[in-house]
PDB file of C-alpha atoms and ligand atoms in Angstrom:
ATOM      1  CA  MET A   1       7.065  53.691  34.709  1.00 43.00           C
ATOM      2  CA  HIS A   2       8.503  52.406  37.971  1.00 52.00           C
ATOM      3  CA  ARG A   3      11.310  50.329  36.855  1.00 50.00           C
ATOM      4  CA  THR A   4      10.506  46.601  37.876  1.00 47.00           C
ATOM      5  CA  THR A   5       6.926  47.409  36.308  1.00 47.00           C
ATOM      6  CA  ARG A   6       8.426  47.933  33.570  1.00 51.00           C
ATOM      7  CA  LEU A   7      11.441  45.132  33.397  1.00 49.00           C
ATOM      8  CA  LEU A   8       8.213  42.631  33.995  1.00 50.00           C
ATOM      9  CA  LEU A   9       6.266  44.475  30.508  1.00 49.00           C
ATOM     10  CA  SER A  10       9.193  43.058  28.736  1.00 52.00           C
ATOM     11  CA  ALA A  11       9.078  39.909  30.080  1.00 50.00           C
ATOM     12  CA  ALA A  12       5.485  39.848  29.293  1.00 48.00           C
ATOM     13  CA  THR A  13       6.234  40.441  25.703  1.00 50.00           C
ATOM     14  CA  LEU A  14       9.455  38.834  25.226  1.00 51.00           C
ATOM     15  CA  ALA A  15       6.925  35.865  26.527  1.00 48.00           C
ATOM     16  CA  LEU A  16       4.187  36.398  23.948  1.00 50.00           C
ATOM     17  CA  ALA A  17       6.576  37.229  21.114  1.00 50.00           C
ATOM     18  CA  ALA A  18       8.642  33.447  21.545  1.00 49.00           C
ATOM     19  CA  SER A  19       4.730  32.397  22.348  1.00 49.00           C
ATOM     20  CA  PRO A  20       5.574  29.761  19.077  1.00 50.00           C
ATOM     21  CA  ALA A  21       7.396  27.444  22.328  1.00 51.00           C
ATOM     22  CA  LEU A  22       4.138  27.116  24.262  1.00 56.00           C
ATOM     23  CA  ALA A  23       2.266  25.433  22.211  1.00 75.00           C
ATOM     24  CA  ALA A  24       5.285  22.227  21.932  1.00 93.00           C
ATOM     25  CA  ASP A  25       5.116  19.857  19.733  1.00 96.00           C
ATOM     26  CA  SER A  26       3.594  16.628  20.520  1.00 97.00           C
ATOM     27  CA  THR A  27       6.191  14.067  21.879  1.00 97.00           C
ATOM     28  CA  ASP A  28       4.874  11.320  20.277  1.00 98.00           C
ATOM     29  CA  PRO A  29       6.641  10.568  16.946  1.00 98.00           C
ATOM     30  CA  ILE A  30       6.007  11.938  13.102  1.00 98.00           C
ATOM     31  CA  MET A  31       5.218   9.261  11.012  1.00 98.00           C
ATOM     32  CA  ILE A  32       6.354   8.755   8.134  1.00 98.00           C
ATOM     33  CA  PRO A  33       5.354   5.894   5.899  1.00 98.00           C
ATOM     34  CA  THR A  34       7.655   4.579   3.484  1.00 98.00           C
ATOM     35  CA  HIS A  35       7.468   2.728   0.447  1.00 98.00           C
ATOM     36  CA  ASN A  36       9.459   0.329  -2.717  1.00 98.00           C
ATOM     37  CA  TRP A  37      11.595   2.613  -4.390  1.00 98.00           C
ATOM     38  CA  SER A  38      14.498   4.646  -3.998  1.00 98.00           C
ATOM     39  CA  SER A  39      14.061   8.050  -3.734  1.00 98.00           C
ATOM     40  CA  GLN A  40      11.239   8.480  -1.440  1.00 98.00           C
ATOM     41  CA  ILE A  41      12.419   6.360   1.140  1.00 98.00           C
ATOM     42  CA  VAL A  42      16.122   8.891   0.556  1.00 98.00           C
ATOM     43  CA  MET A  43      13.925  11.707   1.008  1.00 98.00           C
ATOM     44  CA  SER A  44      11.841  10.042   4.203  1.00 98.00           C
ATOM     45  CA  ASN A  45      14.851  10.125   5.657  1.00 98.00           C
ATOM     46  CA  VAL A  46      16.116  13.147   4.589  1.00 98.00           C
ATOM     47  CA  VAL A  47      12.856  15.201   6.276  1.00 98.00           C
ATOM     48  CA  GLY A  48      12.586  12.646   9.342  1.00 98.00           C
ATOM     49  CA  GLN A  49      15.856  13.498   9.895  1.00 98.00           C
ATOM     50  CA  MET A  50      15.519  17.362   9.627  1.00 98.00           C
ATOM     51  CA  PHE A  51      12.491  16.552  12.122  1.00 98.00           C
ATOM     52  CA  GLU A  52      14.758  15.127  14.542  1.00 98.00           C
ATOM     53  CA  SER A  53      16.973  18.014  13.853  1.00 98.00           C
ATOM     54  CA  MET A  54      14.286  20.184  15.352  1.00 97.00           C
ATOM     55  CA  GLY A  55      13.455  17.700  18.750  1.00 97.00           C
ATOM     56  CA  ASN A  56      11.314  15.726  16.864  1.00 98.00           C
ATOM     57  CA  SER A  57      10.293  11.839  17.466  1.00 98.00           C
ATOM     58  CA  VAL A  58      10.365  10.083  14.320  1.00 98.00           C
ATOM     59  CA  GLU A  59       8.608   6.611  13.027  1.00 98.00           C
ATOM     60  CA  TYR A  60       9.111   5.072   9.766  1.00 98.00           C
ATOM     61  CA  VAL A  61       6.599   2.412   8.870  1.00 98.00           C
ATOM     62  CA  SER A  62       6.792   0.557   5.605  1.00 98.00           C
ATOM     63  CA  THR A  63       3.144   1.505   3.670  1.00 97.00           C
ATOM     64  CA  ASP A  64       1.941   0.243   0.336  1.00 97.00           C
ATOM     65  CA  SER A  65       1.683   3.259  -1.332  1.00 98.00           C
ATOM     66  CA  GLN A  66      -1.413   3.339  -2.802  1.00 97.00           C
ATOM     67  CA  ALA A  67      -3.538   2.149   0.801  1.00 97.00           C
ATOM     68  CA  VAL A  68      -0.656   4.949   2.500  1.00 98.00           C
ATOM     69  CA  TYR A  69      -3.865   7.676   1.359  1.00 98.00           C
ATOM     70  CA  GLU A  70      -6.321   5.967   3.360  1.00 98.00           C
ATOM     71  CA  ALA A  71      -3.227   5.811   6.650  1.00 98.00           C
ATOM     72  CA  VAL A  72      -2.934   9.655   5.925  1.00 98.00           C
ATOM     73  CA  ARG A  73      -6.434  10.701   6.266  1.00 98.00           C
ATOM     74  CA  LEU A  74      -6.913   8.787   9.589  1.00 98.00           C
ATOM     75  CA  GLY A  75      -3.523   9.959  10.437  1.00 98.00           C
ATOM     76  CA  ASP A  76      -2.454   6.435  11.078  1.00 98.00           C
ATOM     77  CA  ALA A  77       0.328   8.062   8.755  1.00 98.00           C
ATOM     78  CA  THR A  78       1.053  12.212   9.506  1.00 98.00           C
ATOM     79  CA  LEU A  79       2.543  12.597   5.726  1.00 98.00           C
ATOM     80  CA  GLU A  80       3.676  11.736   2.249  1.00 98.00           C
ATOM     81  CA  LEU A  81       6.326  12.625   0.832  1.00 98.00           C
ATOM     82  CA  GLU A  82       6.417  11.953  -2.940  1.00 98.00           C
ATOM     83  CA  VAL A  83       2.225  12.269  -3.737  1.00 98.00           C
ATOM     84  CA  TRP A  84       3.479  11.799  -8.041  1.00 98.00           C
ATOM     85  CA  GLU A  85       0.616  12.563  -9.816  1.00 96.00           C
ATOM     86  CA  GLY A  86       0.606   9.221 -12.919  1.00 95.00           C
ATOM     87  CA  ALA A  87       0.986   6.893  -9.939  1.00 95.00           C
ATOM     88  CA  PHE A  88      -1.253   8.055  -7.052  1.00 96.00           C
ATOM     89  CA  GLY A  89      -3.541  10.622  -8.156  1.00 94.00           C
ATOM     90  CA  ALA A  90      -6.569   8.176  -8.300  1.00 92.00           C
ATOM     91  CA  SER A  91      -5.737   7.557  -4.581  1.00 96.00           C
ATOM     92  CA  PHE A  92      -5.091  10.914  -3.473  1.00 97.00           C
ATOM     93  CA  ARG A  93      -7.665  12.358  -5.089  1.00 95.00           C
ATOM     94  CA  SER A  94     -10.585  10.408  -3.182  1.00 95.00           C
ATOM     95  CA  ALA A  95      -9.086  10.204   0.147  1.00 98.00           C
ATOM     96  CA  LEU A  96      -9.321  14.560  -0.229  1.00 98.00           C
ATOM     97  CA  GLU A  97     -12.720  13.968  -0.826  1.00 97.00           C
ATOM     98  CA  LYS A  98     -13.024  11.479   1.818  1.00 98.00           C
ATOM     99  CA  GLY A  99     -11.273  14.311   4.095  1.00 98.00           C
ATOM    100  CA  GLY A 100      -8.760  13.986   6.697  1.00 98.00           C
ATOM    101  CA  LEU A 101      -5.943  14.467   4.548  1.00 98.00           C
ATOM    102  CA  HIS A 102      -4.968  18.032   2.952  1.00 98.00           C
ATOM    103  CA  ASP A 103      -2.207  19.055  -0.317  1.00 98.00           C
ATOM    104  CA  VAL A 104       0.541  20.840   1.814  1.00 98.00           C
ATOM    105  CA  THR A 105       2.611  21.813  -1.208  1.00 98.00           C
ATOM    106  CA  THR A 106       4.282  21.012  -4.546  1.00 98.00           C
ATOM    107  CA  HIS A 107       7.685  20.182  -4.759  1.00 98.00           C
ATOM    108  CA  ALA A 108       9.041  22.189  -8.095  1.00 98.00           C
ATOM    109  CA  ALA A 109       9.999  18.125  -9.612  1.00 98.00           C
ATOM    110  CA  ILE A 110       7.896  17.892 -12.561  1.00 98.00           C
ATOM    111  CA  THR A 111       7.696  14.183 -12.446  1.00 98.00           C
ATOM    112  CA  ARG A 112       6.532  11.367 -15.488  1.00 98.00           C
ATOM    113  CA  GLU A 113       5.216   8.046 -15.378  1.00 97.00           C
ATOM    114  CA  ASP A 114       4.954   5.655 -18.182  1.00 96.00           C
ATOM    115  CA  TRP A 115       6.272   2.915 -20.503  1.00 97.00           C
ATOM    116  CA  TRP A 116       9.261   3.507 -21.600  1.00 98.00           C
ATOM    117  CA  TYR A 117      12.241   2.044 -23.486  1.00 98.00           C
ATOM    118  CA  PRO A 118      16.482   2.249 -23.544  1.00 98.00           C
ATOM    119  CA  MET A 119      17.688   4.152 -27.213  1.00 98.00           C
ATOM    120  CA  TRP A 120      18.324   0.653 -28.308  1.00 98.00           C
ATOM    121  CA  THR A 121      15.069  -0.406 -28.246  1.00 98.00           C
ATOM    122  CA  LYS A 122      14.442   2.104 -31.471  1.00 98.00           C
ATOM    123  CA  GLU A 123      16.597   0.975 -33.432  1.00 97.00           C
ATOM    124  CA  ALA A 124      14.488  -2.531 -33.799  1.00 97.00           C
ATOM    125  CA  CYS A 125      11.279  -0.252 -33.931  1.00 98.00           C
ATOM    126  CA  PRO A 126      12.198   3.096 -35.544  1.00 96.00           C
ATOM    127  CA  GLY A 127       8.631   4.806 -35.496  1.00 97.00           C
ATOM    128  CA  LEU A 128       8.716   4.711 -31.874  1.00 98.00           C
ATOM    129  CA  PRO A 129       8.306   7.002 -29.845  1.00 98.00           C
ATOM    130  CA  ASP A 130       4.642   6.638 -30.350  1.00 98.00           C
ATOM    131  CA  TRP A 131       1.918   3.908 -29.388  1.00 98.00           C
ATOM    132  CA  LYS A 132       0.466   2.923 -32.316  1.00 98.00           C
ATOM    133  CA  ALA A 133       4.495   1.767 -33.542  1.00 98.00           C
ATOM    134  CA  LEU A 134       5.466   0.598 -30.925  1.00 98.00           C
ATOM    135  CA  ASN A 135       1.630  -1.732 -31.361  1.00 98.00           C
ATOM    136  CA  ASP A 136       3.252  -2.340 -34.343  1.00 98.00           C
ATOM    137  CA  CYS A 137       6.407  -3.661 -33.554  1.00 98.00           C
ATOM    138  CA  ALA A 138       4.497  -6.380 -30.221  1.00 98.00           C
ATOM    139  CA  ALA A 139       6.150  -8.866 -32.014  1.00 98.00           C
ATOM    140  CA  LEU A 140       9.485  -8.020 -30.962  1.00 98.00           C
ATOM    141  CA  PHE A 141       8.648  -8.429 -27.568  1.00 98.00           C
ATOM    142  CA  VAL A 142       7.000 -11.524 -27.188  1.00 98.00           C
ATOM    143  CA  THR A 143       8.335 -14.172 -24.298  1.00 96.00           C
ATOM    144  CA  PRO A 144       7.368 -17.663 -23.631  1.00 95.00           C
ATOM    145  CA  GLU A 145       5.366 -15.882 -20.675  1.00 95.00           C
ATOM    146  CA  THR A 146       3.336 -13.712 -22.755  1.00 96.00           C
ATOM    147  CA  GLY A 147       2.609 -16.192 -25.793  1.00 94.00           C
ATOM    148  CA  ASP A 148       2.227 -14.115 -29.498  1.00 96.00           C
ATOM    149  CA  LYS A 149       1.668 -10.762 -27.345  1.00 98.00           C
ATOM    150  CA  GLY A 150       4.626  -8.660 -26.144  1.00 98.00           C
ATOM    151  CA  ARG A 151       5.425  -7.750 -22.653  1.00 98.00           C
ATOM    152  CA  PHE A 152       5.322  -5.164 -20.988  1.00 98.00           C
ATOM    153  CA  LEU A 153       6.771  -5.003 -17.523  1.00 98.00           C
ATOM    154  CA  GLY A 154       4.875  -3.146 -15.096  1.00 97.00           C
ATOM    155  CA  GLY A 155       6.454  -1.888 -12.079  1.00 96.00           C
ATOM    156  CA  PRO A 156       5.554  -3.409  -8.742  1.00 97.00           C
ATOM    157  CA  VAL A 157       1.952  -3.892  -8.551  1.00 94.00           C
ATOM    158  CA  ASP A 158       0.548  -1.216  -5.990  1.00 95.00           C
ATOM    159  CA  TRP A 159       2.150   1.514  -8.580  1.00 95.00           C
ATOM    160  CA  LEU A 160      -0.014   1.950 -11.507  1.00 83.00           C
ATOM    161  CA  LYS A 161      -3.083   0.171 -10.697  1.00 78.00           C
ATOM    162  CA  HIS A 162      -4.071   0.202 -14.492  1.00 87.00           C
ATOM    163  CA  ASP A 163      -1.866  -0.331 -16.902  1.00 91.00           C
ATOM    164  CA  ALA A 164      -4.079  -3.362 -18.176  1.00 92.00           C
ATOM    165  CA  GLU A 165      -7.350  -1.305 -18.712  1.00 93.00           C
ATOM    166  CA  LYS A 166      -4.539   0.823 -20.982  1.00 95.00           C
ATOM    167  CA  VAL A 167      -3.901  -2.400 -22.987  1.00 97.00           C
ATOM    168  CA  GLU A 168      -7.540  -2.982 -23.061  1.00 96.00           C
ATOM    169  CA  ALA A 169      -8.824   0.435 -23.825  1.00 96.00           C
ATOM    170  CA  LEU A 170      -6.152   0.414 -26.775  1.00 97.00           C
ATOM    171  CA  GLY A 171      -6.680  -2.943 -28.229  1.00 97.00           C
ATOM    172  CA  MET A 172      -2.678  -3.500 -28.124  1.00 98.00           C
ATOM    173  CA  ASN A 173      -1.239  -6.316 -28.474  1.00 98.00           C
ATOM    174  CA  PHE A 174       0.799  -6.508 -25.284  1.00 98.00           C
ATOM    175  CA  THR A 175       0.186  -8.323 -21.745  1.00 97.00           C
ATOM    176  CA  VAL A 176       1.666  -6.121 -18.504  1.00 97.00           C
ATOM    177  CA  VAL A 177       3.237  -8.931 -16.047  1.00 97.00           C
ATOM    178  CA  ASN A 178       4.575  -6.610 -13.146  1.00 97.00           C
ATOM    179  CA  ALA A 179       8.049  -6.757 -12.264  1.00 97.00           C
ATOM    180  CA  GLY A 180       8.698  -7.965  -8.019  1.00 96.00           C
ATOM    181  CA  SER A 181      10.528  -4.736  -7.410  1.00 97.00           C
ATOM    182  CA  ALA A 182      11.947  -1.780  -8.520  1.00 97.00           C
ATOM    183  CA  ALA A 183      15.347  -3.403  -8.375  1.00 97.00           C
ATOM    184  CA  ALA A 184      13.981  -5.460 -10.787  1.00 98.00           C
ATOM    185  CA  LEU A 185      13.613  -3.552 -13.182  1.00 98.00           C
ATOM    186  CA  TRP A 186      17.052  -2.079 -13.523  1.00 97.00           C
ATOM    187  CA  ALA A 187      18.618  -6.127 -13.714  1.00 97.00           C
ATOM    188  CA  GLU A 188      15.813  -6.550 -16.738  1.00 98.00           C
ATOM    189  CA  ILE A 189      17.169  -2.782 -18.495  1.00 98.00           C
ATOM    190  CA  ALA A 190      20.774  -4.195 -17.718  1.00 97.00           C
ATOM    191  CA  ALA A 191      20.311  -8.203 -19.040  1.00 98.00           C
ATOM    192  CA  ALA A 192      19.050  -6.615 -21.758  1.00 98.00           C
ATOM    193  CA  GLU A 193      21.516  -3.862 -22.493  1.00 98.00           C
ATOM    194  CA  LYS A 194      24.025  -7.201 -22.678  1.00 97.00           C
ATOM    195  CA  ASP A 195      23.042  -7.831 -26.749  1.00 96.00           C
ATOM    196  CA  LYS A 196      20.309  -5.493 -27.026  1.00 98.00           C
ATOM    197  CA  THR A 197      17.472  -7.235 -26.937  1.00 98.00           C
ATOM    198  CA  PRO A 198      13.860  -4.713 -27.494  1.00 98.00           C
ATOM    199  CA  ILE A 199      12.900  -3.944 -23.845  1.00 98.00           C
ATOM    200  CA  VAL A 200       9.786  -2.037 -23.046  1.00 98.00           C
ATOM    201  CA  LEU A 201       9.051  -1.221 -19.149  1.00 98.00           C
ATOM    202  CA  PHE A 202       7.205   0.527 -16.905  1.00 97.00           C
ATOM    203  CA  ASN A 203       9.845   3.910 -15.700  1.00 98.00           C
ATOM    204  CA  TRP A 204       9.571   7.423 -14.251  1.00 98.00           C
ATOM    205  CA  THR A 205      11.930  10.532 -14.078  1.00 98.00           C
ATOM    206  CA  PRO A 206      12.999  12.143 -11.941  1.00 98.00           C
ATOM    207  CA  ASN A 207      15.023   8.492 -11.438  1.00 97.00           C
ATOM    208  CA  PHE A 208      18.724   7.302 -11.512  1.00 97.00           C
ATOM    209  CA  ALA A 209      18.086   5.569 -14.036  1.00 96.00           C
ATOM    210  CA  GLU A 210      18.447   8.543 -17.746  1.00 92.00           C
ATOM    211  CA  ALA A 211      21.489   9.068 -16.536  1.00 93.00           C
ATOM    212  CA  VAL A 212      22.830   5.160 -16.920  1.00 95.00           C
ATOM    213  CA  TRP A 213      20.954   4.344 -19.702  1.00 97.00           C
ATOM    214  CA  PRO A 214      19.658   6.711 -22.297  1.00 97.00           C
ATOM    215  CA  GLY A 215      15.648   6.458 -22.769  1.00 97.00           C
ATOM    216  CA  GLU A 216      12.188   7.743 -24.282  1.00 98.00           C
ATOM    217  CA  PHE A 217       8.980   7.646 -22.888  1.00 98.00           C
ATOM    218  CA  VAL A 218       6.542   5.509 -25.648  1.00 98.00           C
ATOM    219  CA  GLU A 219       3.974   8.521 -26.134  1.00 98.00           C
ATOM    220  CA  PHE A 220       0.414   7.648 -25.923  1.00 97.00           C
ATOM    221  CA  PRO A 221      -2.556   9.569 -26.552  1.00 97.00           C
ATOM    222  CA  ALA A 222      -2.354  12.496 -23.919  1.00 96.00           C
ATOM    223  CA  TRP A 223      -3.728  12.801 -20.613  1.00 95.00           C
ATOM    224  CA  GLU A 224      -6.909  14.866 -20.177  1.00 93.00           C
ATOM    225  CA  ASP A 225      -8.336  14.661 -16.188  1.00 91.00           C
ATOM    226  CA  GLY A 226     -10.495  11.817 -15.869  1.00 92.00           C
ATOM    227  CA  CYS A 227      -9.375   9.788 -18.527  1.00 93.00           C
ATOM    228  CA  ASP A 228      -9.481   6.825 -15.820  1.00 89.00           C
ATOM    229  CA  LYS A 229     -12.944   8.174 -14.870  1.00 90.00           C
ATOM    230  CA  ASP A 230     -14.684   9.394 -18.039  1.00 94.00           C
ATOM    231  CA  PRO A 231     -14.978   7.897 -20.797  1.00 95.00           C
ATOM    232  CA  ALA A 232     -15.610  10.995 -22.738  1.00 95.00           C
ATOM    233  CA  LYS A 233     -12.296  11.693 -21.871  1.00 95.00           C
ATOM    234  CA  GLY A 234      -9.233  10.805 -23.881  1.00 92.00           C
ATOM    235  CA  PRO A 235      -9.453   9.609 -28.081  1.00 93.00           C
ATOM    236  CA  LEU A 236     -11.926   6.452 -27.717  1.00 94.00           C
ATOM    237  CA  PRO A 237     -15.420   7.787 -26.860  1.00 93.00           C
ATOM    238  CA  ASP A 238     -16.755   4.680 -24.903  1.00 94.00           C
ATOM    239  CA  LYS A 239     -13.275   4.268 -23.263  1.00 94.00           C
ATOM    240  CA  VAL A 240     -11.361   4.871 -20.276  1.00 94.00           C
ATOM    241  CA  TYR A 241      -7.397   4.740 -19.627  1.00 94.00           C
ATOM    242  CA  ASP A 242      -7.438   5.791 -23.373  1.00 95.00           C
ATOM    243  CA  CYS A 243      -4.312   8.025 -22.715  1.00 96.00           C
ATOM    244  CA  GLY A 244      -0.648   8.287 -21.391  1.00 95.00           C
ATOM    245  CA  ASN A 245      -0.092   9.196 -17.526  1.00 95.00           C
ATOM    246  CA  PRO A 246       0.711  13.147 -17.398  1.00 96.00           C
ATOM    247  CA  ALA A 247       3.695  14.121 -19.263  1.00 97.00           C
ATOM    248  CA  ASN A 248       4.259  16.902 -16.765  1.00 97.00           C
ATOM    249  CA  GLY A 249       2.928  15.369 -13.457  1.00 97.00           C
ATOM    250  CA  TYR A 250       3.714  17.591 -10.241  1.00 98.00           C
ATOM    251  CA  MET A 251       4.932  15.867  -6.786  1.00 98.00           C
ATOM    252  CA  LYS A 252       3.245  16.926  -3.916  1.00 98.00           C
ATOM    253  CA  ILE A 253       3.548  16.461  -0.129  1.00 98.00           C
ATOM    254  CA  ALA A 254       0.682  15.831   1.998  1.00 98.00           C
ATOM    255  CA  ALA A 255      -0.673  15.305   5.937  1.00 98.00           C
ATOM    256  CA  TRP A 256      -3.016  14.287   7.870  1.00 98.00           C
ATOM    257  CA  ASP A 257      -5.257  17.612   8.175  1.00 98.00           C
ATOM    258  CA  GLY A 258      -4.370  16.749  12.443  1.00 98.00           C
ATOM    259  CA  MET A 259      -0.387  16.992  12.155  1.00 98.00           C
ATOM    260  CA  LYS A 260      -0.653  21.132  12.117  1.00 97.00           C
ATOM    261  CA  ASP A 261      -1.695  20.909  15.827  1.00 97.00           C
ATOM    262  CA  LYS A 262      -0.333  18.517  16.821  1.00 98.00           C
ATOM    263  CA  TRP A 263       3.205  19.160  15.572  1.00 98.00           C
ATOM    264  CA  PRO A 264       2.346  23.427  14.873  1.00 98.00           C
ATOM    265  CA  THR A 265       6.459  23.126  14.566  1.00 98.00           C
ATOM    266  CA  ALA A 266       7.121  20.225  12.279  1.00 98.00           C
ATOM    267  CA  TYR A 267       4.372  21.470  10.439  1.00 98.00           C
ATOM    268  CA  ALA A 268       5.512  24.831   9.600  1.00 98.00           C
ATOM    269  CA  ALA A 269       8.421  23.143   8.011  1.00 98.00           C
ATOM    270  CA  LEU A 270       7.055  20.593   6.109  1.00 98.00           C
ATOM    271  CA  GLN A 271       5.043  23.565   3.900  1.00 98.00           C
ATOM    272  CA  LYS A 272       8.978  24.164   2.852  1.00 98.00           C
ATOM    273  CA  VAL A 273      10.456  21.656   2.138  1.00 98.00           C
ATOM    274  CA  ASN A 274      10.750  21.661  -1.584  1.00 98.00           C
ATOM    275  CA  PHE A 275      12.943  19.366  -4.371  1.00 98.00           C
ATOM    276  CA  ASN A 276      13.487  19.952  -7.784  1.00 98.00           C
ATOM    277  CA  ASN A 277      14.570  16.713 -10.465  1.00 98.00           C
ATOM    278  CA  ALA A 278      17.960  17.181  -9.751  1.00 97.00           C
ATOM    279  CA  GLN A 279      17.667  16.436  -6.281  1.00 98.00           C
ATOM    280  CA  ILE A 280      15.507  13.667  -6.298  1.00 98.00           C
ATOM    281  CA  ALA A 281      17.636  11.624  -9.139  1.00 97.00           C
ATOM    282  CA  GLU A 282      20.535  12.410  -7.236  1.00 97.00           C
ATOM    283  CA  MET A 283      18.832  10.628  -3.579  1.00 98.00           C
ATOM    284  CA  ALA A 284      17.617   7.240  -5.874  1.00 98.00           C
ATOM    285  CA  LYS A 285      21.924   7.750  -7.205  1.00 97.00           C
ATOM    286  CA  LEU A 286      23.077   7.488  -3.822  1.00 98.00           C
ATOM    287  CA  VAL A 287      21.398   3.984  -3.008  1.00 98.00           C
ATOM    288  CA  ASP A 288      20.874   1.863  -6.570  1.00 96.00           C
ATOM    289  CA  ILE A 289      24.265   3.535  -7.933  1.00 95.00           C
ATOM    290  CA  ASP A 290      26.260   3.712  -5.095  1.00 97.00           C
ATOM    291  CA  GLY A 291      24.875   1.350  -2.529  1.00 97.00           C
ATOM    292  CA  MET A 292      24.073   3.077   0.438  1.00 98.00           C
ATOM    293  CA  GLU A 293      21.480   2.410   2.815  1.00 98.00           C
ATOM    294  CA  PRO A 294      18.737   5.083   2.745  1.00 98.00           C
ATOM    295  CA  GLU A 295      19.248   6.732   6.281  1.00 98.00           C
ATOM    296  CA  ASP A 296      23.064   7.230   5.279  1.00 98.00           C
ATOM    297  CA  ALA A 297      21.554   8.113   2.452  1.00 98.00           C
ATOM    298  CA  ALA A 298      19.984  10.662   4.067  1.00 98.00           C
ATOM    299  CA  ALA A 299      22.552  12.007   5.893  1.00 98.00           C
ATOM    300  CA  ALA A 300      25.132  12.168   3.737  1.00 98.00           C
ATOM    301  CA  TRP A 301      22.716  14.495   1.632  1.00 98.00           C
ATOM    302  CA  LEU A 302      22.153  16.735   4.354  1.00 98.00           C
ATOM    303  CA  ALA A 303      25.407  17.136   5.644  1.00 98.00           C
ATOM    304  CA  ALA A 304      26.500  18.490   2.174  1.00 97.00           C
ATOM    305  CA  ASN A 305      22.827  20.505   1.351  1.00 97.00           C
ATOM    306  CA  GLU A 306      22.962  22.359   4.565  1.00 98.00           C
ATOM    307  CA  ALA A 307      22.052  25.976   2.869  1.00 97.00           C
ATOM    308  CA  VAL A 308      18.936  24.102   1.076  1.00 98.00           C
ATOM    309  CA  TRP A 309      16.935  22.456   3.673  1.00 98.00           C
ATOM    310  CA  LYS A 310      18.485  24.463   7.378  1.00 98.00           C
ATOM    311  CA  PRO A 311      16.109  27.542   6.514  1.00 98.00           C
ATOM    312  CA  TRP A 312      13.368  25.249   6.645  1.00 98.00           C
ATOM    313  CA  THR A 313      13.308  24.393  10.050  1.00 97.00           C
ATOM    314  CA  GLU A 314      14.035  28.644  11.213  1.00 92.00           C
TER     315      GLU A 314
HETATM  316  C1  LIG B   1       6.015   5.295  -8.434  1.00 52.13           C
HETATM  317  N1  LIG B   1       6.641   5.693  -9.029  1.00 52.13           N
HETATM  318  C2  LIG B   1       7.463   6.788  -8.568  1.00 52.13           C
HETATM  319  C3  LIG B   1       7.393   3.813  -9.033  1.00 52.13           C
HETATM  320  O1  LIG B   1       6.499   5.965 -10.251  1.00 52.13           O
END
């Protein structure tokens, strides 16, 4: 073969081998939604800064944590990094049914979100963690705001939408009061700790809190798929929400269906993103205990964990 032809051919082969680079990512920003709990904001910044290290442009949008599934379905937000089964499974499933977003991958983390108490509460109510024992102890949780009912301190209203339905379905002597923010939950635990006042509130794992306040989740009737929709599921034949949240829940990543064509390189990296419980608890700790800003926490996490995330970008 003529030398020039051979050179041209190998140049063509090289161009073909490099063809993924021809389908370059759009220069439009990847829209990353952030919510109102620390690990999600830090993780969003971690993955956003990872995309930036690959040459992508990123924008963060503060978004309601239930409405985000509709936003991702329509492509207004590009992805969601923390789809917690307990709080968001229902919104995620209904968006999947409508179409436009998909399940990209599942983190290694096993999650739980439910009624929880710090250990001193059990000294006052020794039958815990059983929910019936909690219900018999309702008087310990009475506040001026809740009259003769015990107070369950729920998270911000956009998280779990069905605590009140659970109280109603199980006939509990409790009233749900929603905290305005995650920070308000931690402040209430810290205040209760001073004189060991019994408290039952919404909490989750992985989170920084488990390293600060030993505690337990209340054991409700076990979650069954469909318990939120089908009265036949759960122990009571005529009630929905007669069950706890999943005790071994998933945490998924969801993305807009158009992401893989618009930002193929970033999408390939996203498919490899995977965090475990310890990593997610650490992301929350950097903000909630160490007091860092989320973007600084993300930069610190990336600097300390190159061996974890660099391979995702290659
Ligand atoms: C939605 N959350 C992880 C705070 O339970």
